Short mmCIF file of C-alpha atoms and ligand atoms in Angstrom, two decimals:
data_model
loop_
_atom_site.label_atom_id
_atom_site.label_comp_id
_atom_site.label_asym_id
_atom_site.label_seq_id
_atom_site.Cartn_x
_atom_site.Cartn_y
_atom_site.Cartn_z
CA MET A 1 -12.45 2.96 -17.88
CA TRP A 2 -8.91 1.54 -17.89
CA ALA A 3 -7.84 4.16 -20.82
CA ASP A 4 -9.61 7.04 -18.98
CA LEU A 5 -7.56 6.51 -15.94
CA LEU A 6 -4.06 5.77 -17.48
CA PRO A 7 -2.95 9.24 -18.54
CA VAL A 8 -3.62 10.40 -14.87
CA GLY A 9 -0.09 11.08 -13.12
CA ARG A 10 1.95 9.37 -15.67
CA MET A 11 5.69 9.90 -15.61
CA GLY A 12 7.91 10.20 -18.70
CA SER A 13 9.29 6.59 -17.61
CA GLY A 14 5.57 5.09 -18.15
CA GLY A 15 5.46 4.91 -14.48
CA PHE A 16 2.97 6.54 -12.17
CA ARG A 17 3.28 9.44 -9.64
CA ARG A 18 0.10 9.32 -7.98
CA PHE A 19 0.75 11.06 -4.41
CA ALA A 20 -2.35 11.54 -1.78
CA TRP A 21 -3.41 14.95 -2.07
CA THR A 22 -1.93 15.88 -4.90
CA ALA A 23 -3.21 17.26 -8.45
CA ALA A 24 -3.01 13.37 -9.52
CA ASP A 25 -4.90 12.09 -6.60
CA MET A 26 -7.66 14.84 -7.33
CA ALA A 27 -7.74 13.60 -11.04
CA CYS A 28 -8.17 9.91 -9.83
CA ARG A 29 -11.10 10.93 -7.68
CA GLU A 30 -12.57 12.83 -10.63
CA TRP A 31 -12.41 9.67 -12.71
CA PHE A 32 -13.78 7.62 -10.01
CA ARG A 33 -17.06 9.98 -9.44
CA GLY A 34 -17.32 9.71 -13.11
CA GLU A 35 -17.25 6.16 -13.35
CA ALA A 36 -19.75 6.03 -10.26
CA ALA A 37 -22.13 8.70 -11.92
CA THR A 38 -22.11 6.44 -15.10
CA ARG A 39 -23.56 3.67 -12.76
CA GLY A 40 -25.99 5.64 -11.03
CA MET A 41 -23.81 5.12 -7.68
CA ASP A 42 -23.56 8.04 -5.20
CA VAL A 43 -20.19 8.73 -3.89
CA ASP A 44 -19.35 9.48 -0.52
CA THR A 45 -16.07 10.77 0.83
CA ASP A 46 -15.77 9.51 4.71
CA ARG A 47 -14.09 11.60 7.30
CA ASN A 48 -10.36 10.17 6.22
CA GLY A 49 -10.73 10.81 2.46
CA ASN A 50 -11.83 7.45 1.14
CA LEU A 51 -14.20 7.19 -1.64
CA TRP A 52 -17.34 5.03 -1.45
CA ALA A 53 -19.36 4.52 -4.57
CA TRP A 54 -23.04 2.86 -3.44
CA LEU A 55 -25.18 0.90 -5.46
CA GLY A 56 -28.39 1.44 -3.26
CA PRO A 57 -28.50 3.11 0.05
CA PRO A 58 -25.14 2.43 2.27
CA GLY A 59 -26.74 -0.21 4.87
CA PRO A 60 -25.64 -3.36 6.57
CA ASP A 61 -24.27 -6.55 5.31
CA SER A 62 -22.95 -4.66 2.29
CA PHE A 63 -20.75 -6.30 -0.29
CA VAL A 64 -17.84 -3.91 -0.60
CA THR A 65 -14.83 -4.38 -3.15
CA GLY A 66 -12.15 -1.84 -4.34
CA SER A 67 -8.56 -1.25 -3.26
CA HIS A 68 -6.52 2.26 -3.97
CA LEU A 69 -5.67 4.55 -6.61
CA ASP A 70 -2.44 6.08 -5.32
CA SER A 71 1.13 4.80 -6.38
CA VAL A 72 4.66 4.66 -5.38
CA PRO A 73 6.97 7.13 -7.09
CA GLY A 74 7.55 5.42 -10.53
CA GLY A 75 4.86 2.87 -9.78
CA GLY A 76 2.65 0.56 -12.32
CA ALA A 77 -0.50 0.63 -13.51
CA TYR A 78 -2.12 -2.29 -11.90
CA ASP A 79 -1.26 -1.94 -8.23
CA GLY A 80 -4.39 -0.53 -6.67
CA PRO A 81 -6.31 0.54 -9.95
CA LEU A 82 -6.77 -2.79 -11.03
CA GLY A 83 -9.17 -3.50 -8.08
CA VAL A 84 -11.27 -0.21 -8.28
CA VAL A 85 -11.80 -0.65 -12.15
CA SER A 86 -12.66 -4.41 -11.40
CA GLY A 87 -15.12 -3.48 -8.85
CA PHE A 88 -16.96 -1.43 -11.25
CA ALA A 89 -16.58 -3.80 -14.10
CA ALA A 90 -18.06 -6.55 -11.85
CA ILE A 91 -21.09 -3.89 -11.36
CA ASP A 92 -21.57 -4.14 -14.88
CA ALA A 93 -21.36 -7.74 -15.01
CA LEU A 94 -23.74 -8.31 -12.21
CA ARG A 95 -26.50 -6.07 -13.95
CA ALA A 96 -25.87 -7.94 -17.06
CA ARG A 97 -26.66 -11.30 -15.24
CA GLY A 98 -29.90 -9.60 -14.28
CA CYS A 99 -29.27 -9.57 -10.60
CA THR A 100 -31.37 -7.04 -8.48
CA PRO A 101 -29.10 -6.79 -5.62
CA LYS A 102 -30.83 -7.65 -2.18
CA ARG A 103 -28.02 -6.04 -0.05
CA PRO A 104 -25.90 -2.72 -0.71
CA ILE A 105 -22.80 -3.05 -2.58
CA ALA A 106 -19.98 -0.37 -2.46
CA VAL A 107 -16.77 0.25 -4.64
CA VAL A 108 -14.12 1.84 -2.34
CA ALA A 109 -10.93 3.60 -3.00
CA PHE A 110 -8.82 4.04 0.22
CA THR A 111 -6.74 7.09 0.12
CA ASP A 112 -2.90 6.93 0.63
CA GLU A 113 -2.44 3.24 0.45
CA GLU A 114 1.42 3.35 -0.46
CA GLY A 115 2.35 5.90 2.23
CA ALA A 116 4.88 7.40 -0.59
CA ARG A 117 4.32 10.97 0.41
CA PHE A 118 3.98 10.76 4.04
CA GLY A 119 5.64 7.78 5.02
CA VAL A 120 2.99 5.36 6.52
CA ALA A 121 1.29 2.74 4.63
CA CYS A 122 -2.42 2.12 4.48
CA LEU A 123 -3.40 5.59 5.96
CA GLY A 124 -7.06 5.70 4.92
CA SER A 125 -7.74 2.15 6.24
CA ARG A 126 -5.86 2.60 9.07
CA LEU A 127 -7.32 5.91 10.07
CA SER A 128 -10.86 4.41 9.67
CA THR A 129 -10.33 1.24 11.70
CA GLY A 130 -8.65 3.41 14.60
CA ALA A 131 -5.02 1.80 14.20
CA ALA A 132 -3.45 5.08 13.23
CA ASP A 133 -3.57 7.90 15.66
CA PRO A 134 -5.56 10.97 14.26
CA ALA A 135 -3.26 13.70 15.81
CA ARG A 136 0.15 11.77 15.14
CA THR A 137 -1.01 11.24 11.85
CA LEU A 138 -2.34 14.66 10.71
CA ALA A 139 1.25 15.87 11.79
CA LEU A 140 3.12 13.58 9.64
CA THR A 141 5.10 15.85 6.90
CA ASP A 142 6.06 15.19 3.32
CA SER A 143 9.55 16.01 2.02
CA ASP A 144 8.49 19.49 1.51
CA GLY A 145 7.62 19.76 5.15
CA THR A 146 3.83 20.08 4.48
CA ARG A 147 1.86 18.33 6.81
CA LEU A 148 -0.93 16.00 6.18
CA ASP A 149 -3.86 18.01 7.43
CA GLU A 150 -2.53 20.99 5.31
CA ALA A 151 -2.33 18.91 2.08
CA MET A 152 -5.79 17.91 2.97
CA SER A 153 -7.23 21.24 3.73
CA ALA A 154 -5.25 22.60 0.34
CA GLN A 155 -7.48 20.07 -1.68
CA GLY A 156 -10.70 20.93 0.33
CA HIS A 157 -11.00 18.07 2.50
CA ASP A 158 -11.44 19.22 6.31
CA PRO A 159 -9.25 17.12 8.60
CA VAL A 160 -11.41 18.00 11.45
CA HIS A 161 -13.09 14.57 11.82
CA VAL A 162 -10.09 12.36 10.73
CA GLY A 163 -10.19 9.39 12.90
CA ALA A 164 -11.77 5.92 13.50
CA ASP A 165 -15.26 5.23 11.70
CA PRO A 166 -16.92 2.44 13.07
CA GLY A 167 -19.98 3.23 11.28
CA ALA A 168 -18.47 2.56 7.96
CA LEU A 169 -16.95 -0.77 9.29
CA GLN A 170 -20.26 -2.10 10.70
CA ARG A 171 -22.08 -1.59 7.18
CA ILE A 172 -19.50 -3.94 5.69
CA GLY A 173 -20.78 -7.38 5.28
CA VAL A 174 -17.73 -8.76 3.34
CA PHE A 175 -14.91 -6.46 2.10
CA VAL A 176 -13.24 -8.46 -0.87
CA GLU A 177 -10.02 -6.77 -2.31
CA LEU A 178 -8.81 -7.70 -6.08
CA HIS A 179 -5.38 -6.94 -6.65
CA VAL A 180 -2.51 -7.48 -9.14
CA GLU A 181 -0.27 -10.31 -7.73
CA GLN A 182 3.10 -8.88 -6.73
CA GLY A 183 5.11 -11.90 -7.30
CA ARG A 184 5.18 -15.11 -9.58
CA ALA A 185 3.32 -17.70 -7.86
CA LEU A 186 0.26 -17.74 -10.21
CA VAL A 187 2.77 -17.80 -13.11
CA ASP A 188 4.40 -20.70 -11.77
CA LEU A 189 1.02 -22.51 -10.84
CA GLY A 190 -0.33 -21.78 -14.20
CA ALA A 191 -3.49 -20.05 -12.55
CA PRO A 192 -5.16 -17.03 -13.50
CA ILE A 193 -6.45 -16.01 -10.06
CA GLY A 194 -5.58 -16.96 -6.32
CA LEU A 195 -6.79 -16.19 -2.91
CA ALA A 196 -4.38 -14.66 -0.18
CA THR A 197 -4.10 -16.64 3.10
CA ALA A 198 -1.80 -14.29 4.83
CA ILE A 199 0.08 -11.00 4.87
CA TRP A 200 3.65 -11.17 5.92
CA PRO A 201 4.55 -8.68 9.09
CA HIS A 202 6.59 -5.62 7.63
CA GLY A 203 7.66 -2.42 8.67
CA ARG A 204 9.48 0.79 7.62
CA TRP A 205 12.64 2.27 9.64
CA ARG A 206 14.06 5.68 9.21
CA TYR A 207 17.95 5.87 9.67
CA ASP A 208 19.28 9.17 10.50
CA PHE A 209 23.23 9.08 10.12
CA ALA A 210 24.33 12.50 11.61
CA GLY A 211 28.48 13.04 10.54
CA GLU A 212 30.37 15.94 9.75
CA GLY A 213 29.97 17.96 6.91
CA ASN A 214 33.54 19.03 5.08
CA HIS A 215 35.37 19.64 2.36
CA ALA A 216 36.24 16.58 0.27
CA GLY A 217 39.25 17.91 -1.15
CA THR A 218 41.04 18.94 1.96
CA THR A 219 39.62 16.73 4.97
CA ALA A 220 42.09 13.89 5.62
CA LEU A 221 40.38 10.46 5.78
CA ALA A 222 41.35 9.73 9.30
CA ASP A 223 39.92 13.27 10.22
CA ARG A 224 36.42 12.47 8.66
CA ARG A 225 32.98 11.53 10.18
CA ASP A 226 31.30 10.41 7.04
CA PRO A 227 27.74 9.23 7.54
CA MET A 228 27.78 7.82 4.06
CA LEU A 229 30.22 5.24 5.14
CA SER A 230 27.99 3.70 8.01
CA TYR A 231 25.14 4.35 5.67
CA ALA A 232 26.77 2.19 2.89
CA MET A 233 27.76 -0.57 5.47
CA THR A 234 24.35 -0.91 6.80
CA VAL A 235 22.76 -1.59 3.35
CA LEU A 236 25.17 -4.30 2.66
CA ALA A 237 24.73 -5.59 6.53
CA ALA A 238 20.72 -5.55 5.95
CA ARG A 239 21.16 -7.70 2.47
CA LYS A 240 23.50 -10.19 4.41
CA GLN A 241 21.06 -10.33 7.79
CA ALA A 242 18.21 -10.68 5.64
CA ARG A 243 19.49 -13.53 3.56
CA LEU A 244 20.55 -15.34 6.70
CA ALA A 245 17.10 -14.65 7.98
CA GLY A 246 15.47 -16.17 5.13
CA ALA A 247 13.51 -12.93 4.98
CA LEU A 248 13.60 -9.14 3.10
CA ALA A 249 15.13 -5.88 4.08
CA THR A 250 15.48 -2.98 1.48
CA PHE A 251 17.16 0.36 1.49
CA GLY A 252 15.14 1.84 -1.32
CA LYS A 253 15.03 5.63 -0.38
CA VAL A 254 17.97 7.96 0.92
CA THR A 255 18.41 11.47 1.13
CA VAL A 256 21.89 13.14 1.58
CA ASP A 257 22.53 16.52 3.42
CA PRO A 258 24.01 18.61 1.68
CA GLY A 259 24.33 16.34 -1.22
CA GLY A 260 27.26 18.19 -2.98
CA THR A 261 29.81 16.35 -4.97
CA ASN A 262 32.76 18.19 -3.43
CA ALA A 263 31.27 17.80 0.08
CA ILE A 264 31.52 15.22 2.73
CA ALA A 265 28.13 14.60 3.65
CA ALA A 266 27.00 16.11 7.13
CA GLY A 267 23.88 13.76 7.34
CA VAL A 268 22.49 10.65 5.48
CA THR A 269 18.80 9.72 6.05
CA ALA A 270 17.69 6.37 4.87
CA TRP A 271 14.51 4.19 5.02
CA LEU A 272 14.48 0.48 5.84
CA ASP A 273 11.79 -1.61 4.45
CA SER A 274 11.94 -5.01 6.04
CA ARG A 275 9.55 -8.12 6.19
CA ALA A 276 9.29 -11.62 7.40
CA PRO A 277 7.07 -14.80 7.27
CA ASP A 278 6.62 -14.06 10.97
CA GLU A 279 7.10 -11.64 13.70
CA ALA A 280 9.84 -13.08 15.72
CA THR A 281 12.13 -13.33 12.27
CA LEU A 282 11.07 -9.82 11.59
CA THR A 283 12.14 -8.56 14.99
CA ASP A 284 15.27 -10.35 15.01
CA LEU A 285 16.17 -8.97 11.94
CA VAL A 286 15.58 -5.55 12.19
CA THR A 287 17.30 -5.78 15.39
CA ALA A 288 20.59 -7.10 14.03
CA ILE A 289 20.52 -4.45 11.32
CA ALA A 290 20.11 -1.63 13.78
CA ALA A 291 23.19 -3.32 16.09
CA GLN A 292 25.37 -3.58 13.01
CA ALA A 293 24.59 -0.01 12.19
CA THR A 294 24.90 1.46 15.40
CA GLU A 295 28.54 -0.53 15.77
CA ARG A 296 29.63 0.80 12.58
CA ALA A 297 28.46 4.65 13.18
CA GLY A 298 30.38 4.57 16.27
CA ARG A 299 33.48 3.42 14.58
CA ASP A 300 32.89 6.52 11.81
CA GLY A 301 32.29 8.90 14.66
CA VAL A 302 28.61 9.15 13.31
CA ARG A 303 25.53 9.61 15.40
CA LEU A 304 22.72 6.90 14.37
CA SER A 305 19.06 7.17 15.40
CA VAL A 306 16.60 4.45 14.06
CA THR A 307 12.73 5.61 14.11
CA ALA A 308 9.96 3.02 13.45
CA GLU A 309 7.92 4.75 10.94
CA SER A 310 5.60 2.18 10.08
CA GLU A 311 4.72 -1.38 11.53
CA THR A 312 2.48 -3.76 10.15
CA PRO A 313 1.76 -7.17 12.15
CA LEU A 314 1.11 -10.46 10.49
CA VAL A 315 -2.45 -10.82 8.71
CA ASP A 316 -3.94 -14.25 8.58
CA PHE A 317 -7.25 -13.85 6.45
CA PRO A 318 -9.40 -16.48 8.44
CA ALA A 319 -9.97 -19.85 6.68
CA GLY A 320 -13.67 -19.77 6.88
CA GLN A 321 -13.66 -16.40 5.28
CA LEU A 322 -11.42 -17.93 2.55
CA ASP A 323 -13.32 -21.12 2.31
CA TRP A 324 -16.89 -19.23 1.32
CA ALA A 325 -14.80 -17.44 -1.56
CA ALA A 326 -12.94 -20.64 -2.55
CA THR A 327 -15.99 -22.79 -2.99
CA ALA A 328 -17.51 -20.19 -4.93
CA LEU A 329 -14.56 -19.74 -7.07
CA GLY A 330 -13.75 -23.75 -7.79
CA ASP A 331 -10.78 -23.62 -5.21
CA PRO A 332 -8.29 -21.50 -6.75
CA PRO A 333 -4.53 -21.67 -5.65
CA ARG A 334 -4.23 -19.97 -1.82
CA LEU A 335 -1.01 -17.65 -1.33
CA ALA A 336 0.52 -15.60 1.08
CA THR A 337 2.27 -12.40 0.25
CA GLY A 338 4.76 -9.73 1.54
CA ALA A 339 2.83 -6.80 0.00
CA GLY A 340 0.50 -4.74 2.54
CA HIS A 341 -3.00 -3.88 1.75
CA ASP A 342 -5.93 -2.30 2.73
CA ALA A 343 -7.61 -5.73 2.95
CA GLY A 344 -5.32 -6.57 5.77
CA VAL A 345 -5.68 -3.48 7.81
CA LEU A 346 -9.48 -4.30 7.67
CA ALA A 347 -9.08 -8.20 8.42
CA ARG A 348 -6.85 -7.21 11.54
CA ALA A 349 -9.94 -4.70 12.57
CA GLY A 350 -12.33 -7.84 12.37
CA VAL A 351 -13.90 -7.15 9.01
CA PRO A 352 -14.80 -10.12 7.28
CA THR A 353 -12.43 -9.90 4.26
CA ALA A 354 -10.67 -11.90 1.29
CA MET A 355 -8.12 -11.03 -1.22
CA LEU A 356 -8.16 -12.23 -4.87
CA PHE A 357 -5.26 -12.02 -6.61
CA VAL A 358 -4.75 -11.94 -10.54
CA ARG A 359 -1.85 -13.05 -12.58
CA ASN A 360 1.19 -11.02 -13.22
CA PRO A 361 3.07 -12.79 -15.78
CA THR A 362 6.49 -11.36 -14.60
CA GLY A 363 5.75 -10.91 -10.91
CA VAL A 364 7.10 -7.46 -11.15
CA SER A 365 5.36 -4.64 -9.29
CA HIS A 366 6.30 -1.01 -7.87
CA SER A 367 7.57 -0.67 -11.48
CA PRO A 368 6.54 0.78 -14.87
CA ALA A 369 6.88 -2.83 -16.02
CA GLU A 370 4.31 -4.09 -13.85
CA HIS A 371 1.73 -5.94 -16.18
CA ALA A 372 -1.57 -8.32 -16.12
CA ASP A 373 -2.87 -9.83 -19.30
CA GLN A 374 -6.41 -8.85 -20.28
CA ASP A 375 -7.60 -12.51 -20.35
CA ASP A 376 -6.50 -12.72 -16.88
CA CYS A 377 -7.92 -9.19 -15.67
CA LEU A 378 -11.27 -10.44 -17.33
CA ALA A 379 -10.78 -13.71 -15.15
CA GLY A 380 -10.40 -11.55 -12.03
CA VAL A 381 -13.44 -9.66 -12.93
CA ALA A 382 -15.29 -12.89 -13.28
CA ALA A 383 -14.37 -14.03 -9.97
CA LEU A 384 -15.22 -10.82 -8.39
CA THR A 385 -18.53 -10.96 -9.89
CA GLU A 386 -19.29 -14.22 -8.72
CA LEU A 387 -18.55 -13.27 -5.06
CA MET A 388 -20.69 -10.19 -5.45
CA VAL A 389 -23.69 -11.84 -6.86
CA ARG A 390 -23.55 -14.69 -4.19
CA HIS A 391 -23.35 -12.36 -1.20
CA ALA A 392 -25.77 -9.41 -2.68
CA CYS A 393 -28.07 -11.15 -5.26
O1 LIG B 1 4.42 -1.90 0.44
C1 LIG B 1 3.48 -2.74 0.33
O2 LIG B 1 3.31 -3.57 0.58
C2 LIG B 1 2.33 -1.99 -0.35
O3 LIG B 1 2.57 -1.95 -1.81
N1 LIG B 1 1.85 -0.90 0.17
MN1 LIG B 2 1.83 -1.05 -3.65
MN1 LIG B 3 -1.46 -2.00 -3.80
#
């Protein structure tokens, strides 16, 4: 399974570019349908484009597992796919144990978890839980100006029914997402798997710095309104404020208009990703960064507008749901994470949820260097199988 998916959307860097509703996404969906068919599982594409492979007819109190198949630009092989592959592998292991499921089982691949193309994370799960407004979401555009609904239609998915899907959620008895750990906690604890306790609040803000384009060779420094200066100071201010707050702030994506070597930029658009252990810290941090950016832009004669594009509140996985999984698995380590997941969106919507982490030897993620050892991946499958059997067999 792993080898069959690996070539899809692979870049020269060894990383992956599997953006939602692109050819790479369609190839991932083809792979998903093939694996489901191999196991005699029926596949349903729901109104929001999420894929559900069912063992048995969709019904109440089902055991649902899975994750996502899309990636960040240049992402790693494990973030998302490990959870989907492990879901199918757990079905094989469950059958090998001679279990005839008494409850339905599904493997799900949520669409557009990374938000790499349209800017908002976990779109598939947010739409299904009603956490994302359908009209606003369908109007989101990618860097070419293509709307989400146009991208869906271009791939044969009718966007007309996009929106909350209470029926899909009511069928879920428990959702367990297995995911490569995006950090080093399990390495330091010497454990192959762990359970998530919480997902930090986090969000994405777009910074638009508007200055005055001009000639780099003839414009005196005093006459410039250079948005690049305001942007550069903002990146440094974000780092300092995050350090002081014991939180995280990252500018990882920036576009410059017009982007000429010999032209003073007319405009700079940059995206801030910020995360903190609690919501008050995050709010204070994001406010402090915007205040310093505004002050500096004023001195540069640059107009700044800051737009919140995606905000995810703190998610605590309810202890009761954790205890069930912990007891079944011999009480593995429990850890919070700064990475967002569809499991967090479902948990916030009241779906009984648990997250299983698989050890990542370096902790590196959102990079071609992302890795998990095969033995640890198999330990993840064994743990997922144990939970599946306890719920469904
Ligand atoms: O950004 C995140 O935390 C996740 O990878 N979508
Ligand atoms: Mn990710
Ligand atoms: Mn992920």
